[in-house]
CSV table of C-alpha atoms in Angstrom, one decimal:
chain,number,residue,atom,x,y,z
D,1,MET,CA,-51.5,18.2,-10.1
D,2,ASN,CA,-51.3,16.8,-13.5
D,3,ARG,CA,-50.1,13.2,-14.4
D,4,LEU,CA,-46.6,14.5,-15.6
D,5,THR,CA,-46.2,16.5,-12.5
D,6,SER,CA,-47.0,13.5,-10.4
D,7,ILE,CA,-44.7,11.3,-12.1
D,8,ALA,CA,-41.8,13.9,-11.7
D,9,THR,CA,-42.6,14.3,-8.2
D,10,ALA,CA,-42.5,10.6,-7.4
D,11,LEU,CA,-39.1,10.2,-9.1
D,12,ALA,CA,-37.6,13.1,-7.3
D,13,LEU,CA,-38.7,11.5,-4.0
D,14,THR,CA,-37.3,8.1,-4.9
D,15,ALA,CA,-33.9,9.7,-5.9
D,16,SER,CA,-33.9,11.5,-2.6
D,17,ILE,CA,-34.5,8.4,-0.7
D,18,CYS,CA,-31.6,6.5,-2.6
D,19,ALA,CA,-29.2,9.4,-2.1
D,20,CYS,CA,-29.8,9.5,1.6
D,21,SER,CA,-29.5,5.7,2.2
D,22,LYS,CA,-26.4,4.4,4.1
D,23,SER,CA,-24.8,1.0,4.1
D,24,ASN,CA,-24.4,-1.0,7.2
D,25,SER,CA,-20.8,-0.1,7.3
D,26,GLY,CA,-21.4,3.7,7.8
D,27,ASP,CA,-18.9,5.8,5.9
D,28,TYR,CA,-16.8,2.9,4.5
D,29,HIS,CA,-17.3,0.9,1.2
D,30,PRO,CA,-20.7,2.1,0.6
D,31,LYS,CA,-23.2,-0.4,-1.1
D,32,GLN,CA,-22.9,0.8,-4.8
D,33,GLU,CA,-23.3,-1.0,-7.9
D,34,ILE,CA,-19.9,-2.7,-9.1
D,35,VAL,CA,-20.0,-3.6,-12.6
D,36,PRO,CA,-17.6,-5.9,-14.8
D,37,VAL,CA,-14.8,-4.1,-16.7
D,38,ASP,CA,-16.5,-1.9,-19.2
D,39,SER,CA,-13.5,-0.4,-20.9
D,40,THR,CA,-10.0,-1.5,-21.7
D,41,ALA,CA,-8.2,-2.4,-18.5
D,42,LEU,CA,-4.8,-1.0,-17.7
D,43,THR,CA,-3.5,-4.6,-17.0
D,44,VAL,CA,-5.1,-8.0,-17.0
D,45,LEU,CA,-6.7,-9.0,-13.7
D,46,PRO,CA,-8.5,-11.9,-12.6
D,47,ALA,CA,-12.2,-12.2,-13.1
D,48,ASP,CA,-12.9,-11.6,-9.4
D,49,TRP,CA,-11.8,-8.0,-9.6
D,50,LYS,CA,-14.8,-5.7,-10.7
D,51,LYS,CA,-14.4,-2.0,-11.5
D,52,ALA,CA,-15.6,0.2,-8.8
D,53,VAL,CA,-17.0,2.7,-11.1
D,54,HIS,CA,-18.7,4.7,-8.3
D,55,LEU,CA,-15.2,5.7,-7.1
D,56,MET,CA,-13.9,6.9,-10.5
D,57,LYS,CA,-15.9,9.8,-11.3
D,58,ASP,CA,-13.8,12.3,-13.4
D,59,PHE,CA,-10.8,9.8,-13.4
D,60,PRO,CA,-8.3,10.7,-16.4
D,61,THR,CA,-6.8,7.8,-18.5
D,62,GLY,CA,-4.1,6.0,-16.6
D,63,ILE,CA,-5.8,5.1,-13.2
D,64,GLN,CA,-8.7,2.6,-12.4
D,65,VAL,CA,-10.2,1.3,-9.2
D,66,TYR,CA,-11.2,-2.3,-8.6
D,67,LEU,CA,-13.0,-4.4,-5.7
D,68,ASN,CA,-12.8,-7.9,-5.0
D,69,LYS,CA,-14.9,-9.9,-2.5
D,70,LYS,CA,-13.7,-13.4,-3.3
D,71,ALA,CA,-13.3,-15.8,-0.4
D,72,ILE,CA,-9.8,-16.6,0.4
D,73,ASN,CA,-9.1,-19.8,2.3
D,74,SER,CA,-12.8,-19.9,3.4
D,75,LYS,CA,-12.4,-16.4,4.8
D,76,THR,CA,-14.8,-13.5,4.0
D,77,THR,CA,-12.8,-10.7,2.2
D,78,LEU,CA,-13.0,-7.2,1.1
D,79,LEU,CA,-10.1,-5.9,-1.2
D,80,TYR,CA,-9.7,-2.8,-2.9
D,81,ALA,CA,-7.0,-2.1,-5.7
D,82,VAL,CA,-6.1,1.1,-7.3
D,83,VAL,CA,-4.1,0.4,-10.7
D,84,PHE,CA,-2.2,3.1,-12.3
D,85,ASP,CA,0.2,3.9,-15.0
D,86,PRO,CA,3.2,5.7,-13.6
D,87,LYS,CA,4.0,7.5,-16.8
D,88,LEU,CA,0.6,9.2,-16.6
D,89,ILE,CA,-0.1,9.5,-12.8
D,90,GLU,CA,2.2,10.8,-10.3
D,91,LEU,CA,3.2,8.8,-7.2
D,92,LYS,CA,4.0,11.2,-4.4
D,93,PRO,CA,5.2,9.7,-1.1
D,94,ILE,CA,4.8,12.2,1.6
D,95,VAL,CA,6.0,12.5,5.3
D,96,SER,CA,4.1,14.4,8.0
D,97,ALA,CA,6.0,15.8,11.0
D,98,THR,CA,2.9,14.6,13.1
D,99,ASN,CA,0.8,11.6,12.9
D,100,LYS,CA,-2.2,12.3,10.5
D,101,LYS,CA,-5.1,10.4,9.0
D,102,VAL,CA,-4.6,9.3,5.4
D,103,SER,CA,-7.8,11.1,4.6
D,104,ASP,CA,-6.2,14.2,6.0
D,105,PHE,CA,-3.1,13.6,3.8
D,106,TYR,CA,-5.4,13.5,0.9
D,107,GLN,CA,-7.5,16.5,1.7
D,108,GLU,CA,-4.6,18.7,2.4
D,109,GLU,CA,-2.8,17.9,-0.9
D,110,ILE,CA,-2.8,20.7,-3.4
D,111,GLY,CA,-3.8,20.1,-6.9
D,112,LYS,CA,-5.9,17.3,-8.6
D,113,LYS,CA,-5.6,14.0,-6.6
D,114,PHE,CA,-7.1,10.8,-7.1
D,115,ALA,CA,-6.1,8.3,-4.1
D,116,CYS,CA,-4.1,7.9,-0.9
D,117,ILE,CA,-3.0,5.1,1.0
D,118,ASN,CA,-1.0,4.6,4.2
D,119,GLY,CA,2.8,4.2,3.7
D,120,GLY,CA,5.4,2.4,5.7
D,121,PHE,CA,6.0,1.8,9.3
D,122,PHE,CA,6.1,4.7,12.1
D,123,GLY,CA,6.1,5.6,15.9
D,124,THR,CA,4.9,8.7,17.4
D,125,ASN,CA,5.6,11.5,14.8
D,126,THR,CA,8.6,9.3,13.4
D,127,SER,CA,8.8,7.3,10.3
D,128,TYR,CA,10.7,3.9,10.4
D,129,SER,CA,10.6,3.3,6.6
D,130,LEU,CA,12.0,5.1,3.7
D,131,SER,CA,10.4,8.0,1.8
D,132,ILE,CA,11.9,9.7,-1.2
D,133,PHE,CA,10.2,12.2,-3.6
D,134,ASN,CA,11.7,14.0,-6.6
D,135,GLY,CA,15.1,12.6,-5.4
D,136,VAL,CA,15.0,14.0,-1.9
D,137,VAL,CA,15.0,11.5,1.2
D,138,SER,CA,12.6,12.7,3.7
D,139,ALA,CA,12.6,9.5,5.8
D,140,ILE,CA,15.0,6.6,6.1
D,141,ASN,CA,14.6,2.9,6.8
D,142,ILE,CA,15.3,2.0,10.5
D,143,LYS,CA,19.1,1.3,10.5
D,144,SER,CA,19.3,-1.0,13.4
D,145,LEU,CA,17.2,-3.1,15.8
D,146,THR,CA,18.0,-4.7,19.3
D,147,ARG,CA,17.1,-8.4,19.5
D,148,PRO,CA,18.2,-11.1,22.1
D,149,TYR,CA,21.1,-13.1,21.2
D,150,ASN,CA,22.5,-15.8,23.6
D,151,SER,CA,20.3,-14.1,26.4
D,152,VAL,CA,21.8,-10.5,26.0
D,153,ASN,CA,20.7,-7.8,23.7
D,154,ALA,CA,22.5,-7.6,20.4
D,155,THR,CA,22.3,-5.1,17.7
D,156,TYR,CA,21.1,-6.1,14.1
D,157,TYR,CA,21.3,-4.1,10.9
D,158,PRO,CA,18.5,-5.3,8.6
D,159,THR,CA,18.2,-4.5,5.0
D,160,ARG,CA,14.4,-3.8,4.3
D,161,ALA,CA,12.3,-3.7,1.2
D,162,ALA,CA,11.4,-0.7,-0.6
D,163,PHE,CA,9.3,0.1,-3.8
D,164,GLY,CA,10.7,2.7,-6.2
D,165,LEU,CA,10.2,4.5,-9.4
D,166,THR,CA,13.2,5.6,-11.7
D,167,ALA,CA,13.5,9.0,-13.4
D,168,ASN,CA,11.7,7.4,-16.5
D,169,ASN,CA,9.0,6.0,-14.2
D,170,THR,CA,10.0,2.5,-14.3
D,171,ALA,CA,9.0,0.5,-11.2
D,172,GLU,CA,11.2,-1.8,-9.2
D,173,VAL,CA,11.6,-3.5,-5.8
D,174,VAL,CA,14.8,-4.0,-3.8
D,175,TRP,CA,16.3,-4.4,-0.4
D,176,VAL,CA,17.9,-1.2,0.8
D,177,TYR,CA,20.2,0.1,3.6
D,178,HIS,CA,21.4,3.7,4.1
D,179,VAL,CA,25.2,3.4,4.1
D,180,GLY,CA,27.1,6.0,6.2
D,181,ALA,CA,26.3,8.2,9.1
D,182,GLY,CA,22.9,9.9,9.5
D,183,ASN,CA,20.8,9.4,6.4
D,184,GLY,CA,23.8,8.2,4.6
D,185,THR,CA,23.5,7.0,0.8
D,186,VAL,CA,20.8,4.7,-0.1
D,187,TYR,CA,22.2,1.4,-1.4
D,188,SER,CA,20.1,-1.4,-3.2
D,189,TYR,CA,20.7,-5.0,-2.9
D,190,PRO,CA,19.4,-7.8,-4.9
D,191,THR,CA,19.2,-10.1,-1.8
D,192,PRO,CA,18.7,-9.3,1.7
D,193,SER,CA,21.5,-9.3,4.4
D,194,PRO,CA,20.8,-12.7,5.9
D,195,ASN,CA,19.9,-11.7,9.4
D,196,LEU,CA,18.0,-14.3,11.4
D,197,LEU,CA,16.8,-14.2,15.0
D,198,ASN,CA,18.8,-16.4,17.5
D,199,THR,CA,21.7,-16.2,15.2
D,200,ALA,CA,24.9,-13.7,15.3
D,201,PRO,CA,24.1,-10.4,13.8
D,202,GLN,CA,25.4,-9.8,10.3
D,203,SER,CA,27.8,-7.0,9.5
D,204,VAL,CA,26.5,-3.6,8.8
D,205,PRO,CA,25.6,-3.3,5.3
D,206,ASN,CA,28.0,-1.2,3.1
D,207,ALA,CA,28.9,-0.8,-0.6
D,208,ASN,CA,30.2,-4.5,-0.7
D,209,PHE,CA,27.9,-6.5,1.5
D,210,PRO,CA,25.3,-7.9,0.8
D,211,ALA,CA,27.0,-8.6,-2.6
D,212,GLY,CA,25.7,-6.8,-5.7
D,213,GLY,CA,24.8,-3.4,-3.9
D,214,SER,CA,24.8,-0.2,-5.7
D,215,ILE,CA,23.5,3.3,-5.2
D,216,TRP,CA,19.9,3.4,-5.7
D,217,ASN,CA,18.9,6.0,-8.2
D,218,VAL,CA,15.2,6.4,-7.9
D,219,ASN,CA,13.1,9.6,-8.1
D,220,SER,CA,10.3,8.4,-5.8
D,221,ALA,CA,10.2,5.5,-3.3
D,222,ILE,CA,8.4,4.2,-0.3
D,223,GLY,CA,10.0,1.7,2.4
D,224,GLY,CA,7.9,-1.2,3.8
D,225,SER,CA,8.6,-4.7,5.1
D,226,PRO,CA,8.9,-7.5,4.2
D,227,MET,CA,9.4,-8.1,0.3
D,228,LEU,CA,6.5,-10.1,-1.0
D,229,ILE,CA,7.4,-10.9,-4.6
D,230,LYS,CA,10.9,-10.2,-6.3
D,231,ASN,CA,11.5,-11.1,-9.9
D,232,GLY,CA,8.1,-12.7,-10.4
D,233,ASN,CA,8.2,-15.2,-7.6
D,234,ILE,CA,6.7,-15.0,-4.2
D,235,ASN,CA,9.6,-14.3,-1.8
D,236,ILE,CA,8.5,-13.3,1.6
D,237,THR,CA,11.8,-12.5,3.6
D,238,ASP,CA,10.3,-11.5,6.9
D,239,GLU,CA,12.9,-13.6,8.7
D,240,GLU,CA,15.8,-11.6,7.1
D,241,GLU,CA,14.2,-8.3,7.5
D,242,LEU,CA,13.5,-9.0,11.1
D,243,ILE,CA,10.0,-8.1,11.0
D,244,VAL,CA,7.1,-9.5,13.0
D,245,ILE,CA,3.9,-8.1,12.2
D,246,ASP,CA,1.4,-11.1,13.0
D,247,ASN,CA,2.8,-12.5,9.7
D,248,ASN,CA,0.6,-15.7,10.0
D,249,SER,CA,-2.6,-13.9,11.2
D,250,SER,CA,-5.5,-12.7,9.4
D,251,ARG,CA,-5.6,-8.9,9.5
D,252,ALA,CA,-5.9,-5.7,7.5
D,253,ARG,CA,-3.0,-5.3,5.0
D,254,SER,CA,-1.7,-2.8,2.6
D,255,ALA,CA,0.9,-3.5,-0.2
D,256,ILE,CA,2.3,-2.0,-3.3
D,257,GLY,CA,3.8,-3.7,-6.5
D,258,TYR,CA,4.1,-3.5,-10.1
D,259,THR,CA,3.3,-5.7,-13.2
D,260,ALA,CA,5.2,-6.8,-16.0
D,261,ASN,CA,3.7,-4.1,-18.3
D,262,ASN,CA,4.8,-1.4,-15.6
D,263,LYS,CA,1.5,-0.7,-14.1
D,264,VAL,CA,1.5,0.1,-10.2
D,265,ILE,CA,-0.9,-1.7,-8.0
D,266,LEU,CA,-2.1,-0.4,-4.6
D,267,LEU,CA,-3.8,-3.0,-2.4
D,268,ALA,CA,-5.8,-2.4,0.7
D,269,ALA,CA,-7.5,-5.5,2.4
D,270,GLU,CA,-9.9,-4.9,5.2
D,271,GLY,CA,-9.4,-7.0,8.3
D,272,ASN,CA,-10.1,-7.7,12.0
D,273,ASN,CA,-13.8,-6.7,11.2
D,274,THR,CA,-16.1,-8.9,13.2
D,275,SER,CA,-19.1,-8.2,11.0
D,276,GLY,CA,-17.2,-8.3,7.9
D,277,ALA,CA,-13.8,-9.2,6.3
D,278,ALA,CA,-11.3,-11.1,8.4
D,279,GLY,CA,-8.2,-9.9,6.8
D,280,LEU,CA,-5.2,-11.8,5.2
D,281,THR,CA,-1.8,-13.2,6.2
D,282,LEU,CA,1.3,-12.1,4.5
D,283,ALA,CA,1.2,-15.2,2.4
D,284,GLU,CA,-2.2,-14.4,1.1
D,285,VAL,CA,-1.4,-10.8,0.5
D,286,ALA,CA,1.6,-12.2,-1.7
D,287,GLN,CA,-0.5,-14.4,-3.5
D,288,ALA,CA,-3.3,-12.0,-4.2
D,289,MET,CA,-0.6,-9.7,-5.6
D,290,LYS,CA,1.0,-12.3,-7.8
D,291,GLU,CA,-2.6,-13.3,-9.1
D,292,MET,CA,-3.0,-9.8,-10.2
D,293,GLY,CA,0.2,-9.9,-12.3
D,294,CYS,CA,2.6,-8.4,-10.1
D,295,VAL,CA,6.4,-9.3,-10.6
D,296,GLY,CA,7.4,-7.4,-7.7
D,297,ALA,CA,5.6,-6.2,-4.6
D,298,VAL,CA,6.4,-4.9,-1.0
D,299,ASN,CA,4.2,-5.0,2.1
D,300,LEU,CA,3.3,-1.7,3.6
D,301,ASP,CA,2.1,-1.0,7.3
D,302,GLY,CA,-1.1,-2.8,7.9
D,303,GLY,CA,-3.5,-3.7,10.9
D,304,GLY,CA,-5.1,-0.4,12.2
D,305,SER,CA,-2.9,1.7,9.7
D,306,THR,CA,-4.3,0.3,6.7
D,307,ALA,CA,-6.6,2.9,5.0
D,308,LEU,CA,-7.4,3.8,1.4
D,309,TYR,CA,-9.1,7.0,0.5
D,310,VAL,CA,-10.2,7.3,-3.2
D,311,ASN,CA,-11.8,10.4,-4.8
D,312,GLY,CA,-12.7,11.8,-1.6
D,313,VAL,CA,-14.3,8.5,-0.3
D,314,HIS,CA,-13.3,5.9,2.5
D,315,THR,CA,-13.0,2.5,1.4
D,316,VAL,CA,-11.9,-0.3,3.8
D,317,LYS,CA,-13.3,0.0,7.2
D,318,PRO,CA,-10.5,0.7,10.0
D,319,SER,CA,-9.8,-2.2,12.2
D,320,ASP,CA,-9.3,0.2,15.2
D,321,ALA,CA,-12.3,0.6,17.2
D,322,ALA,CA,-11.6,4.4,17.3
D,323,GLY,CA,-11.6,4.7,13.5
D,324,GLU,CA,-8.9,5.8,11.0
D,325,ARG,CA,-5.4,5.6,12.7
D,326,PRO,CA,-3.2,8.5,12.1
D,327,VAL,CA,0.2,7.6,10.4
D,328,VAL,CA,3.3,9.4,9.4
D,329,THR,CA,3.9,8.3,5.8
D,330,ALA,CA,1.5,8.1,2.8
D,331,LEU,CA,1.2,7.7,-0.8
D,332,ILE,CA,-0.7,10.2,-2.9
D,333,LEU,CA,-1.8,9.5,-6.5
D,334,LYS,CA,-2.4,12.9,-8.3
D,335,SER,CA,-2.0,14.5,-11.8
D,336,LYS,CA,1.4,15.1,-13.1
């Protein structure tokens, strides 16, 4: 064997060993090189966010992936963010008739796709959160809840947060309610109905209550809860939306928001991982989104539901011991 052949053989063996190595986290967030931003960013992000180039193979202009491991309030964190231009990349909310893993939503989607994250809240084969695609409502926000008041069960009618894109792909966040019977007509409101636990329920929302309501004309939308940021300010309306999701506990979280230059950000925070990231509170999610430049943001389902699948690769490790949790709604990013 000549010298050149020996060198080539050694290089091949080295490459084979590297390719077969696995991280301590199994299939999730493999230990790949993360580099500083090496091209024009879609929007200005804090220096803690590094471009995850290993997840962006063959990505077009208009979508970028970032990773952040900055400690938050002395906690170990692992945050992934997908930033995209909705004028170049399609956001497709999708609803499944049965609970399905985020990775399955991604794999089953036809066409060129880039990423998929879990959507809003759900039960068994049922969505509790709004989903609209191409102007068609495929799931609605929950219209009523039963909560105790004066020691008896009372019915409350919460307006809940939603993220939407108009026909010209302008992003916005609002509180919504489905006015009328069945799916009704989706109305948006500039402020939530002022429900609070242990107080008398507010009236059923309609065209005139809460004040300033109007029919919500959006092309695509996903519901969640609660609102995190509105009009550039952190505004967590969990009490008004009657949502209790371990709000002040550290756990896995998912969120969607948009910046002043109309770039959309999907955030997935790993949590409940005894060997890794602890997770975030709702306030910490809101602060993280604001620091990324979001002027509007909505919390999505979290905990064991948090999953972000990018370019055929898992990112955050599931907090459920059984692995990735099947969900009912998801958001897919794909070519227009």
